[in-house]
Coordinates of C-alpha atoms and ligand atoms in Angstrom, one line a residue:
M13 CA 5.8 10.8 -28.4
S14 CA 7.4 7.7 -26.8
L15 CA 5.2 5.2 -25.0
N16 CA 6.8 6.3 -21.8
R17 CA 6.0 10.0 -22.2
R18 CA 2.7 9.3 -23.6
A19 CA 1.7 7.4 -20.4
L20 CA 3.2 10.2 -18.3
F21 CA 1.2 13.0 -20.0
G22 CA -1.8 10.8 -20.4
S23 CA -2.2 10.3 -16.7
L24 CA -2.1 14.1 -16.0
G25 CA -5.6 15.1 -17.0
G26 CA -4.8 18.3 -19.1
A27 CA -2.7 21.2 -19.4
A28 CA -3.6 22.6 -15.8
A29 CA -2.3 19.6 -14.2
L30 CA 0.7 19.5 -16.4
A31 CA 1.8 23.1 -14.9
A32 CA 2.1 21.1 -11.5
F33 CA 5.2 19.4 -12.7
R34 CA 8.6 20.7 -11.6
A35 CA 10.0 20.7 -15.1
D36 CA 13.2 18.9 -14.2
A37 CA 11.5 16.2 -12.5
L38 CA 9.6 15.1 -15.4
A39 CA 12.5 15.5 -17.8
R40 CA 14.8 13.6 -15.6
I41 CA 12.8 10.4 -15.2
A42 CA 11.9 10.6 -19.0
E43 CA 15.7 10.8 -19.7
A44 CA 16.6 8.1 -17.3
A45 CA 13.8 5.9 -18.9
K46 CA 15.5 6.3 -22.2
T47 CA 18.8 5.0 -20.9
V48 CA 17.2 1.8 -19.9
A49 CA 14.7 1.3 -22.8
G50 CA 14.5 -2.2 -24.0
R51 CA 16.4 -3.8 -21.0
P52 CA 14.4 -6.3 -18.8
A53 CA 13.3 -5.1 -15.5
A54 CA 15.6 -7.4 -13.6
S55 CA 18.7 -5.9 -15.2
V56 CA 17.6 -2.4 -14.6
A57 CA 17.0 -3.2 -11.0
S58 CA 20.8 -3.2 -10.2
D59 CA 21.6 -0.3 -12.3
E60 CA 22.5 2.3 -9.7
T61 CA 23.0 5.2 -12.1
Y62 CA 19.2 4.9 -13.3
W63 CA 18.1 4.6 -9.6
A64 CA 20.1 7.7 -8.6
E65 CA 18.0 9.6 -11.1
I66 CA 14.8 8.4 -9.7
A67 CA 16.2 9.2 -6.0
R68 CA 16.8 12.6 -7.1
A69 CA 13.2 13.4 -7.3
F70 CA 12.9 13.1 -3.7
D71 CA 14.2 15.4 -1.1
V72 CA 16.1 12.6 0.7
D73 CA 18.0 13.5 3.9
R74 CA 21.0 11.2 3.3
T75 CA 22.1 11.7 7.0
L76 CA 19.5 9.0 8.0
I77 CA 18.8 5.8 6.5
N78 CA 15.1 5.2 6.1
L79 CA 13.9 1.5 5.9
N80 CA 10.4 2.2 7.2
N81 CA 8.7 3.4 4.0
G82 CA 5.9 1.0 4.6
G83 CA 4.3 3.1 7.1
C84 CA 4.2 6.1 5.0
S85 CA 6.4 7.1 2.1
P86 CA 7.7 10.6 1.5
A87 CA 6.3 11.9 -1.8
P88 CA 8.6 13.1 -4.5
A89 CA 9.3 16.9 -4.3
H90 CA 7.4 17.6 -7.3
V91 CA 4.3 15.8 -5.9
L92 CA 4.4 17.7 -2.7
E93 CA 4.8 21.0 -4.8
A94 CA 1.8 20.3 -6.8
M95 CA -0.2 19.8 -3.8
I96 CA 1.2 23.0 -1.9
R97 CA 0.7 25.2 -5.1
D98 CA -3.2 23.8 -5.1
L99 CA -3.3 24.6 -1.4
R100 CA -2.2 28.1 -2.0
F101 CA -4.5 28.6 -4.8
S102 CA -7.5 27.2 -2.8
N103 CA -6.6 29.6 0.1
E104 CA -7.0 32.5 -2.3
I105 CA -10.9 32.1 -2.2
P106 CA -11.6 28.5 -1.1
V107 CA -15.4 28.7 -2.2
Y108 CA -14.4 29.2 -5.7
H109 CA -10.8 28.1 -6.3
M110 CA -11.1 25.0 -4.2
W111 CA -14.8 23.9 -4.8
T112 CA -15.3 25.2 -8.3
V113 CA -11.9 25.0 -10.1
L114 CA -10.0 22.3 -8.3
E115 CA -12.5 19.8 -6.9
P116 CA -14.0 18.9 -10.3
R117 CA -10.5 17.7 -11.4
I118 CA -11.0 14.7 -9.1
E119 CA -12.6 13.2 -12.0
S120 CA -9.3 12.9 -14.0
V121 CA -7.9 11.4 -11.0
R122 CA -10.7 9.0 -10.8
R123 CA -10.2 8.0 -14.5
D124 CA -6.4 7.6 -14.2
L125 CA -6.6 5.5 -10.9
A126 CA -9.3 3.4 -12.5
A127 CA -7.2 2.7 -15.6
E128 CA -4.1 1.8 -13.5
F129 CA -6.2 -0.6 -11.3
G130 CA -8.1 -2.0 -14.3
C131 CA -11.9 -1.1 -13.3
D132 CA -14.4 1.5 -14.6
P133 CA -14.0 4.9 -13.3
E134 CA -17.7 4.5 -12.0
E135 CA -16.2 1.9 -9.7
M136 CA -13.4 4.1 -8.1
A137 CA -13.9 6.3 -4.9
I138 CA -11.1 8.6 -4.0
T139 CA -10.5 8.4 -0.1
R140 CA -8.2 9.7 2.3
N141 CA -6.6 6.4 3.3
A142 CA -7.2 2.5 3.5
S143 CA -8.7 2.9 6.9
E144 CA -11.3 5.0 5.6
S145 CA -12.0 2.7 2.5
L146 CA -12.2 -0.3 4.8
E147 CA -14.2 1.0 7.5
T148 CA -16.7 2.0 4.7
L149 CA -16.8 -1.8 3.9
I150 CA -16.8 -3.0 7.3
C151 CA -19.3 -0.7 8.7
G152 CA -21.3 -0.4 5.5
I153 CA -22.3 -3.8 4.8
D154 CA -25.7 -5.0 6.3
L155 CA -25.3 -7.8 8.7
K156 CA -27.2 -9.1 11.5
A157 CA -26.6 -10.8 14.8
G158 CA -25.2 -14.2 14.4
D159 CA -23.6 -13.5 10.9
E160 CA -19.9 -14.5 10.8
V161 CA -17.1 -12.8 9.5
I162 CA -13.5 -14.5 8.8
F163 CA -10.1 -12.7 8.9
T164 CA -6.6 -13.5 10.0
T165 CA -4.8 -12.7 13.2
Q166 CA -2.5 -10.9 10.8
N167 CA -5.0 -8.5 9.4
Y168 CA -4.4 -4.8 10.2
P169 CA -5.2 -4.0 13.9
R170 CA -7.4 -1.1 12.9
M171 CA -9.6 -3.2 10.8
I172 CA -9.8 -6.0 13.4
T173 CA -10.8 -3.1 15.9
S174 CA -13.6 -2.1 13.5
W175 CA -15.0 -5.5 13.2
D176 CA -14.7 -6.0 17.0
Q177 CA -16.7 -2.7 17.5
R178 CA -19.5 -4.2 15.1
S179 CA -19.5 -7.4 16.8
R180 CA -19.9 -5.4 20.3
R181 CA -22.6 -3.4 18.9
Q182 CA -24.7 -5.9 16.8
G183 CA -23.6 -9.2 17.8
I184 CA -22.1 -10.3 14.7
V185 CA -19.5 -13.3 15.3
L186 CA -15.9 -13.0 14.7
K187 CA -13.7 -15.9 13.5
P188 CA -10.2 -14.8 13.5
I189 CA -7.6 -17.7 12.0
S190 CA -4.0 -17.6 12.2
F191 CA -1.4 -19.0 9.9
P192 CA 2.4 -19.6 10.5
V193 CA 5.1 -17.2 9.3
P194 CA 6.3 -18.1 6.8
P195 CA 3.1 -19.9 5.7
K196 CA 3.4 -23.7 4.7
S197 CA 2.0 -22.7 1.2
A198 CA -0.6 -20.5 -0.5
A199 CA -2.9 -23.8 -0.4
D200 CA -2.6 -24.1 3.1
I201 CA -3.8 -20.5 3.7
V202 CA -6.9 -21.2 1.5
E203 CA -7.6 -24.4 3.4
R204 CA -7.4 -22.6 6.8
F205 CA -10.3 -20.1 5.5
R206 CA -12.2 -22.8 4.0
Q207 CA -12.2 -24.5 7.4
A208 CA -13.6 -21.7 9.3
I209 CA -16.4 -21.0 6.8
T210 CA -19.9 -21.9 8.2
P211 CA -23.4 -21.5 6.7
R212 CA -23.3 -18.2 8.7
T213 CA -20.2 -16.8 7.0
R214 CA -21.1 -13.5 5.3
V215 CA -17.7 -11.8 4.8
I216 CA -14.0 -12.7 4.5
E217 CA -11.6 -9.7 5.0
V218 CA -8.1 -10.6 3.5
T219 CA -4.9 -8.6 3.4
H220 CA -3.3 -8.5 0.0
I221 CA 0.2 -8.2 1.5
T222 CA 0.7 -8.1 5.3
N223 CA 2.1 -5.2 6.9
L224 CA 3.9 -7.4 9.3
T225 CA 6.0 -9.7 7.4
G226 CA 5.2 -8.6 3.6
Q227 CA 3.5 -11.9 2.9
I228 CA 1.4 -11.8 -0.2
L229 CA -1.6 -13.9 0.2
P230 CA -3.5 -15.9 -2.4
V231 CA -6.2 -13.2 -2.9
R232 CA -7.8 -14.7 -6.1
D233 CA -8.3 -18.1 -4.7
L234 CA -10.0 -16.7 -1.7
V235 CA -12.3 -14.5 -3.7
R236 CA -13.1 -17.5 -5.7
L237 CA -13.7 -19.5 -2.6
G238 CA -16.0 -16.6 -1.2
R239 CA -17.9 -16.2 -4.5
E240 CA -18.7 -20.0 -4.8
R241 CA -20.2 -19.6 -1.3
G242 CA -22.0 -16.3 -1.6
I243 CA -19.5 -14.7 0.9
E244 CA -18.2 -11.2 0.2
V245 CA -14.5 -10.8 0.2
F246 CA -13.1 -7.5 1.2
V247 CA -9.5 -7.0 0.1
D248 CA -7.1 -4.7 2.1
G249 CA -4.6 -3.7 -0.3
A250 CA -3.0 -0.9 1.7
H251 CA 0.5 -2.0 0.9
A252 CA -0.1 -3.8 -2.4
F253 CA -1.2 -1.0 -4.9
A254 CA 1.9 0.4 -6.8
Q255 CA 4.2 -1.8 -5.0
F256 CA 4.1 -4.6 -7.4
P257 CA 1.9 -4.9 -10.6
F258 CA -1.4 -6.4 -10.8
K259 CA -5.0 -5.6 -12.2
R260 CA -8.4 -6.1 -10.7
D261 CA -9.1 -8.9 -12.9
D262 CA -5.8 -10.9 -11.6
L263 CA -7.6 -10.8 -8.4
E264 CA -11.3 -11.1 -9.8
C265 CA -12.2 -9.1 -6.6
D266 CA -15.5 -7.1 -6.0
Y267 CA -14.0 -4.8 -3.2
Y268 CA -10.6 -3.4 -2.8
A269 CA -9.2 -0.6 -0.5
T270 CA -5.6 1.0 -0.7
S271 CA -3.7 3.9 0.7
L272 CA -1.6 5.9 -1.9
H273 CA 0.6 7.6 0.6
K274 CA 2.5 4.3 0.7
W275 CA 3.7 3.0 -2.5
L276 CA 2.2 5.2 -5.1
F277 CA 4.1 8.2 -3.1
A278 CA 1.1 10.4 -3.3
P279 CA 0.7 13.0 -0.6
I280 CA -0.3 12.0 3.0
G281 CA -4.1 11.4 3.2
T282 CA -4.8 9.7 0.0
G283 CA -6.4 6.4 -0.8
F284 CA -9.1 4.6 -2.9
L285 CA -12.0 2.2 -2.5
Y286 CA -12.9 0.1 -5.5
V287 CA -16.6 -1.4 -5.3
R288 CA -17.8 -3.4 -8.3
K289 CA -20.9 -1.7 -9.9
A290 CA -23.2 -4.4 -8.9
K291 CA -22.2 -4.3 -5.2
Q292 CA -22.4 -0.4 -4.7
K293 CA -26.1 -0.4 -3.8
S294 CA -25.6 -2.8 -0.9
I295 CA -22.6 -1.0 0.8
W296 CA -23.7 2.2 2.7
P297 CA -21.3 5.0 2.8
L298 CA -19.6 6.2 6.2
M299 CA -21.2 9.5 6.0
A300 CA -24.8 9.7 4.8
A301 CA -25.5 10.3 1.1
P302 CA -28.9 11.0 -0.6
A303 CA -30.9 8.0 -2.0
T304 CA -30.4 9.3 -5.6
M305 CA -26.5 8.4 -4.9
D306 CA -27.3 4.8 -4.0
E307 CA -25.6 3.4 -7.0
D308 CA -23.1 6.3 -7.5
I309 CA -19.4 5.6 -6.4
R310 CA -19.2 9.3 -5.4
K311 CA -21.4 8.5 -2.4
Y312 CA -18.3 7.4 -0.7
E313 CA -16.7 10.9 -1.0
E314 CA -19.6 12.6 0.8
I315 CA -17.1 13.5 3.5
G316 CA -17.8 17.4 4.0
T317 CA -15.1 20.0 3.4
H318 CA -11.7 18.8 2.6
P319 CA -8.7 19.9 0.6
A320 CA -8.8 19.3 -3.1
A321 CA -5.1 19.7 -3.2
N322 CA -4.3 16.4 -1.7
H323 CA -6.4 14.1 -4.0
N324 CA -5.5 16.0 -7.1
A325 CA -1.9 15.6 -6.5
I326 CA -2.5 11.7 -6.8
A327 CA -2.4 12.3 -10.6
V328 CA 1.1 13.7 -10.5
A329 CA 2.2 10.7 -8.3
L330 CA 0.6 8.2 -10.8
A331 CA 2.5 9.9 -13.5
F332 CA 5.9 9.4 -11.5
H333 CA 5.0 5.8 -10.9
R334 CA 4.2 5.2 -14.7
G335 CA 7.4 7.0 -15.5
I336 CA 9.4 4.4 -13.6
G337 CA 7.2 1.6 -14.6
A338 CA 5.5 -0.9 -12.1
E339 CA 7.7 -3.8 -13.2
R340 CA 10.9 -2.0 -12.8
K341 CA 9.9 -0.6 -9.3
A342 CA 8.9 -4.2 -8.2
A343 CA 12.1 -5.6 -9.6
R344 CA 14.2 -2.9 -7.8
L345 CA 12.3 -3.3 -4.5
R346 CA 12.8 -7.3 -4.7
L347 CA 16.6 -6.8 -5.4
L348 CA 17.0 -4.4 -2.4
R349 CA 15.1 -7.0 0.0
D350 CA 17.2 -9.8 -1.3
R351 CA 20.4 -7.7 -0.8
W352 CA 19.9 -7.4 2.8
A353 CA 18.0 -10.5 3.6
K354 CA 20.2 -12.9 2.0
R355 CA 23.4 -11.2 3.6
L356 CA 21.8 -11.4 7.2
A357 CA 20.8 -15.0 6.9
A358 CA 24.2 -16.1 5.7
A359 CA 25.8 -14.1 8.6
S360 CA 24.3 -16.2 11.5
P361 CA 22.1 -19.1 12.0
R362 CA 20.3 -16.8 14.7
V363 CA 19.1 -14.9 11.9
R364 CA 15.5 -16.0 10.6
I365 CA 14.0 -14.4 7.6
L366 CA 10.3 -15.0 8.0
T367 CA 9.5 -13.4 4.5
P368 CA 9.5 -16.0 1.5
L369 CA 12.1 -14.5 -0.8
N370 CA 10.3 -15.1 -4.0
D371 CA 8.4 -13.0 -6.7
T372 CA 5.0 -14.4 -6.0
E373 CA 4.8 -14.3 -2.2
S374 CA 6.5 -11.0 -1.3
C375 CA 8.1 -7.7 -2.9
G376 CA 9.9 -4.9 -1.0
I377 CA 8.9 -5.6 2.5
G378 CA 10.8 -8.1 4.4
F379 CA 10.9 -9.4 8.0
V380 CA 13.8 -10.6 10.1
H381 CA 13.9 -12.2 13.6
V382 CA 17.1 -12.4 15.3
E383 CA 17.4 -14.8 18.2
G384 CA 19.2 -13.2 21.2
L385 CA 18.4 -9.7 20.3
D386 CA 15.5 -8.0 21.8
T387 CA 13.3 -6.5 18.8
E388 CA 12.4 -3.4 20.5
K389 CA 15.8 -2.6 21.9
L390 CA 17.4 -3.3 18.6
Q391 CA 15.1 -1.0 16.7
A392 CA 15.7 1.8 19.2
H393 CA 19.4 1.2 19.0
L394 CA 19.6 1.3 15.4
W395 CA 17.6 4.6 15.3
D396 CA 18.9 6.4 18.4
K397 CA 22.7 5.5 17.7
H398 CA 22.9 5.1 14.0
R399 CA 19.9 7.0 12.4
I400 CA 18.7 3.8 10.7
M401 CA 14.9 3.7 10.8
T402 CA 13.2 0.1 10.8
T403 CA 9.8 -1.0 12.2
P404 CA 9.6 -3.1 15.2
I405 CA 6.6 -5.7 15.0
I406 CA 5.6 -7.2 18.1
H407 CA 2.8 -9.7 17.4
P408 CA 1.5 -12.1 19.8
E409 CA 2.6 -15.1 17.4
F410 CA 6.0 -13.6 16.3
N411 CA 8.2 -10.6 16.5
G412 CA 11.2 -9.0 14.7
L413 CA 12.2 -6.0 12.4
R414 CA 10.1 -5.2 9.3
I415 CA 12.6 -3.7 6.6
T416 CA 11.1 -1.6 3.8
P417 CA 13.4 0.2 1.6
N418 CA 12.2 2.5 -1.2
V419 CA 13.1 3.4 -4.8
Y420 CA 15.4 6.0 -3.5
T421 CA 17.4 3.7 -1.3
T422 CA 21.0 3.1 -2.4
F423 CA 22.9 -0.2 -2.2
D424 CA 25.3 1.7 0.1
E425 CA 22.4 2.2 2.6
I426 CA 21.5 -1.4 2.6
D427 CA 25.1 -2.3 3.0
A428 CA 25.4 0.2 5.9
F429 CA 22.4 -1.3 7.6
C430 CA 23.8 -5.0 7.2
D431 CA 27.2 -3.9 8.4
R432 CA 25.6 -2.7 11.4
M433 CA 23.4 -5.8 12.0
E434 CA 26.4 -8.0 11.4
K435 CA 28.3 -6.1 14.4
L436 CA 25.4 -6.4 16.7
L437 CA 25.2 -10.2 15.9
K438 CA 28.7 -10.3 17.1
S439 CA 28.8 -8.0 20.1
G440 CA 25.2 -7.9 21.0
L441 CA 23.3 -4.8 22.2
P442 CA 25.1 -2.3 24.5
A443 CA 23.7 -2.5 28.0
Ligands
PLP6 C1 -2.4 -3.7 5.9 C2 -3.0 -2.4 6.2 N1 -4.2 -2.0 6.2 C3 -4.5 -0.9 6.4 C4 -3.5 0.0 6.7 C5 -4.1 1.5 7.3 O1 -3.5 2.5 6.3 P1 -3.8 3.9 6.5 O2 -3.4 4.2 7.9 O3 -3.1 4.7 5.6 O4 -5.4 4.2 6.6 C6 -2.4 -0.2 6.9 C7 -1.5 0.9 7.3 O5 -0.3 0.8 7.5 C8 -1.9 -1.5 6.6 O6 -0.6 -1.7 6.7

């Protein structure tokens, strides 16, 4: 068995899960992997034949161009089918099929995700999304009035709202900091955090990659900064996991939260929460769990009745991700980013790309501000008139379009977006 196939089958968690695969999807990506074996990721990134094979795993509607895959990605058809199959099976007799047959399979999902992230399975909780994971951390850590929390004005709004609610309820003090887009340097970001630290600082919440401009932040340096001073560092990796390769030990983090319906292409309503073993006792679950579970990562999964189908299909999505390979996926996403961003930047001095176009500071997400074109009207025009979906980002400190292609995005689609933008740069938006 080749390495790729072993990685694929290894992540499936047994014969029962294997049956979930639409046979041709598995065969197709395994065959496609053979055709590019041994070639560097950067060279495979531009191989449209290879990526066309990957795209066939998705039910893509080519009458529209989806450049907002960051919000939520479609799952490949066979991942969706695995979930639907399990939903139907559950529905026959939920108390037995869902609870007794399917739910225990969460353990193989835990094992596979832990292997992918580089932690122990006993540190990996399966959740419904990054929000649930992060709120577990934000609401679950003991803090008292006057304790301080540092985050940036570019953290995800729901998380800022969660901190704000805790502040209103318990009098903790919030210390938001800002940094320019693009930032001066990674060191400058770390310095801004350092300057906000006081003897009362208890928590830093940092976004691994922002949902706004796609900026990757220097998480490991911030984790080290926090650890030196006894400050807990919560990492929001909603957009990072499976978009570009990294392991827990690259970040050295104690806490990590992500959604899996973004870049892993798992079904909607899937995520994980990593909490280092030694830290579990001090983070309460969102929904109460018995004291016997104080040091059991499963206490974060005590959420009442929920479908087993969604989280079990994570295993199938992970197999698909491994079938492509994290390096190849990231290289393709970066190539697509460069294709539109460099072309638009060259088209007019009014175009400002506010995402650094390099491998360490960004990946598939890019952000463009166009002087003279109203961001919201531009987004609406692209969708209403041309069926091109982008994301309008209106932040108090900057605004523009966020562009997030996916592995099924073709060069032709990127070029169609650029053609349209170049026309609008010349003619302006219709009144
Ligand atoms: C940086 C960041 N954090 C957290 C979230 C919340 O993710 P979800 O809505 O999947 O819980 C998002 C969603 O876009 C995000 O971009």
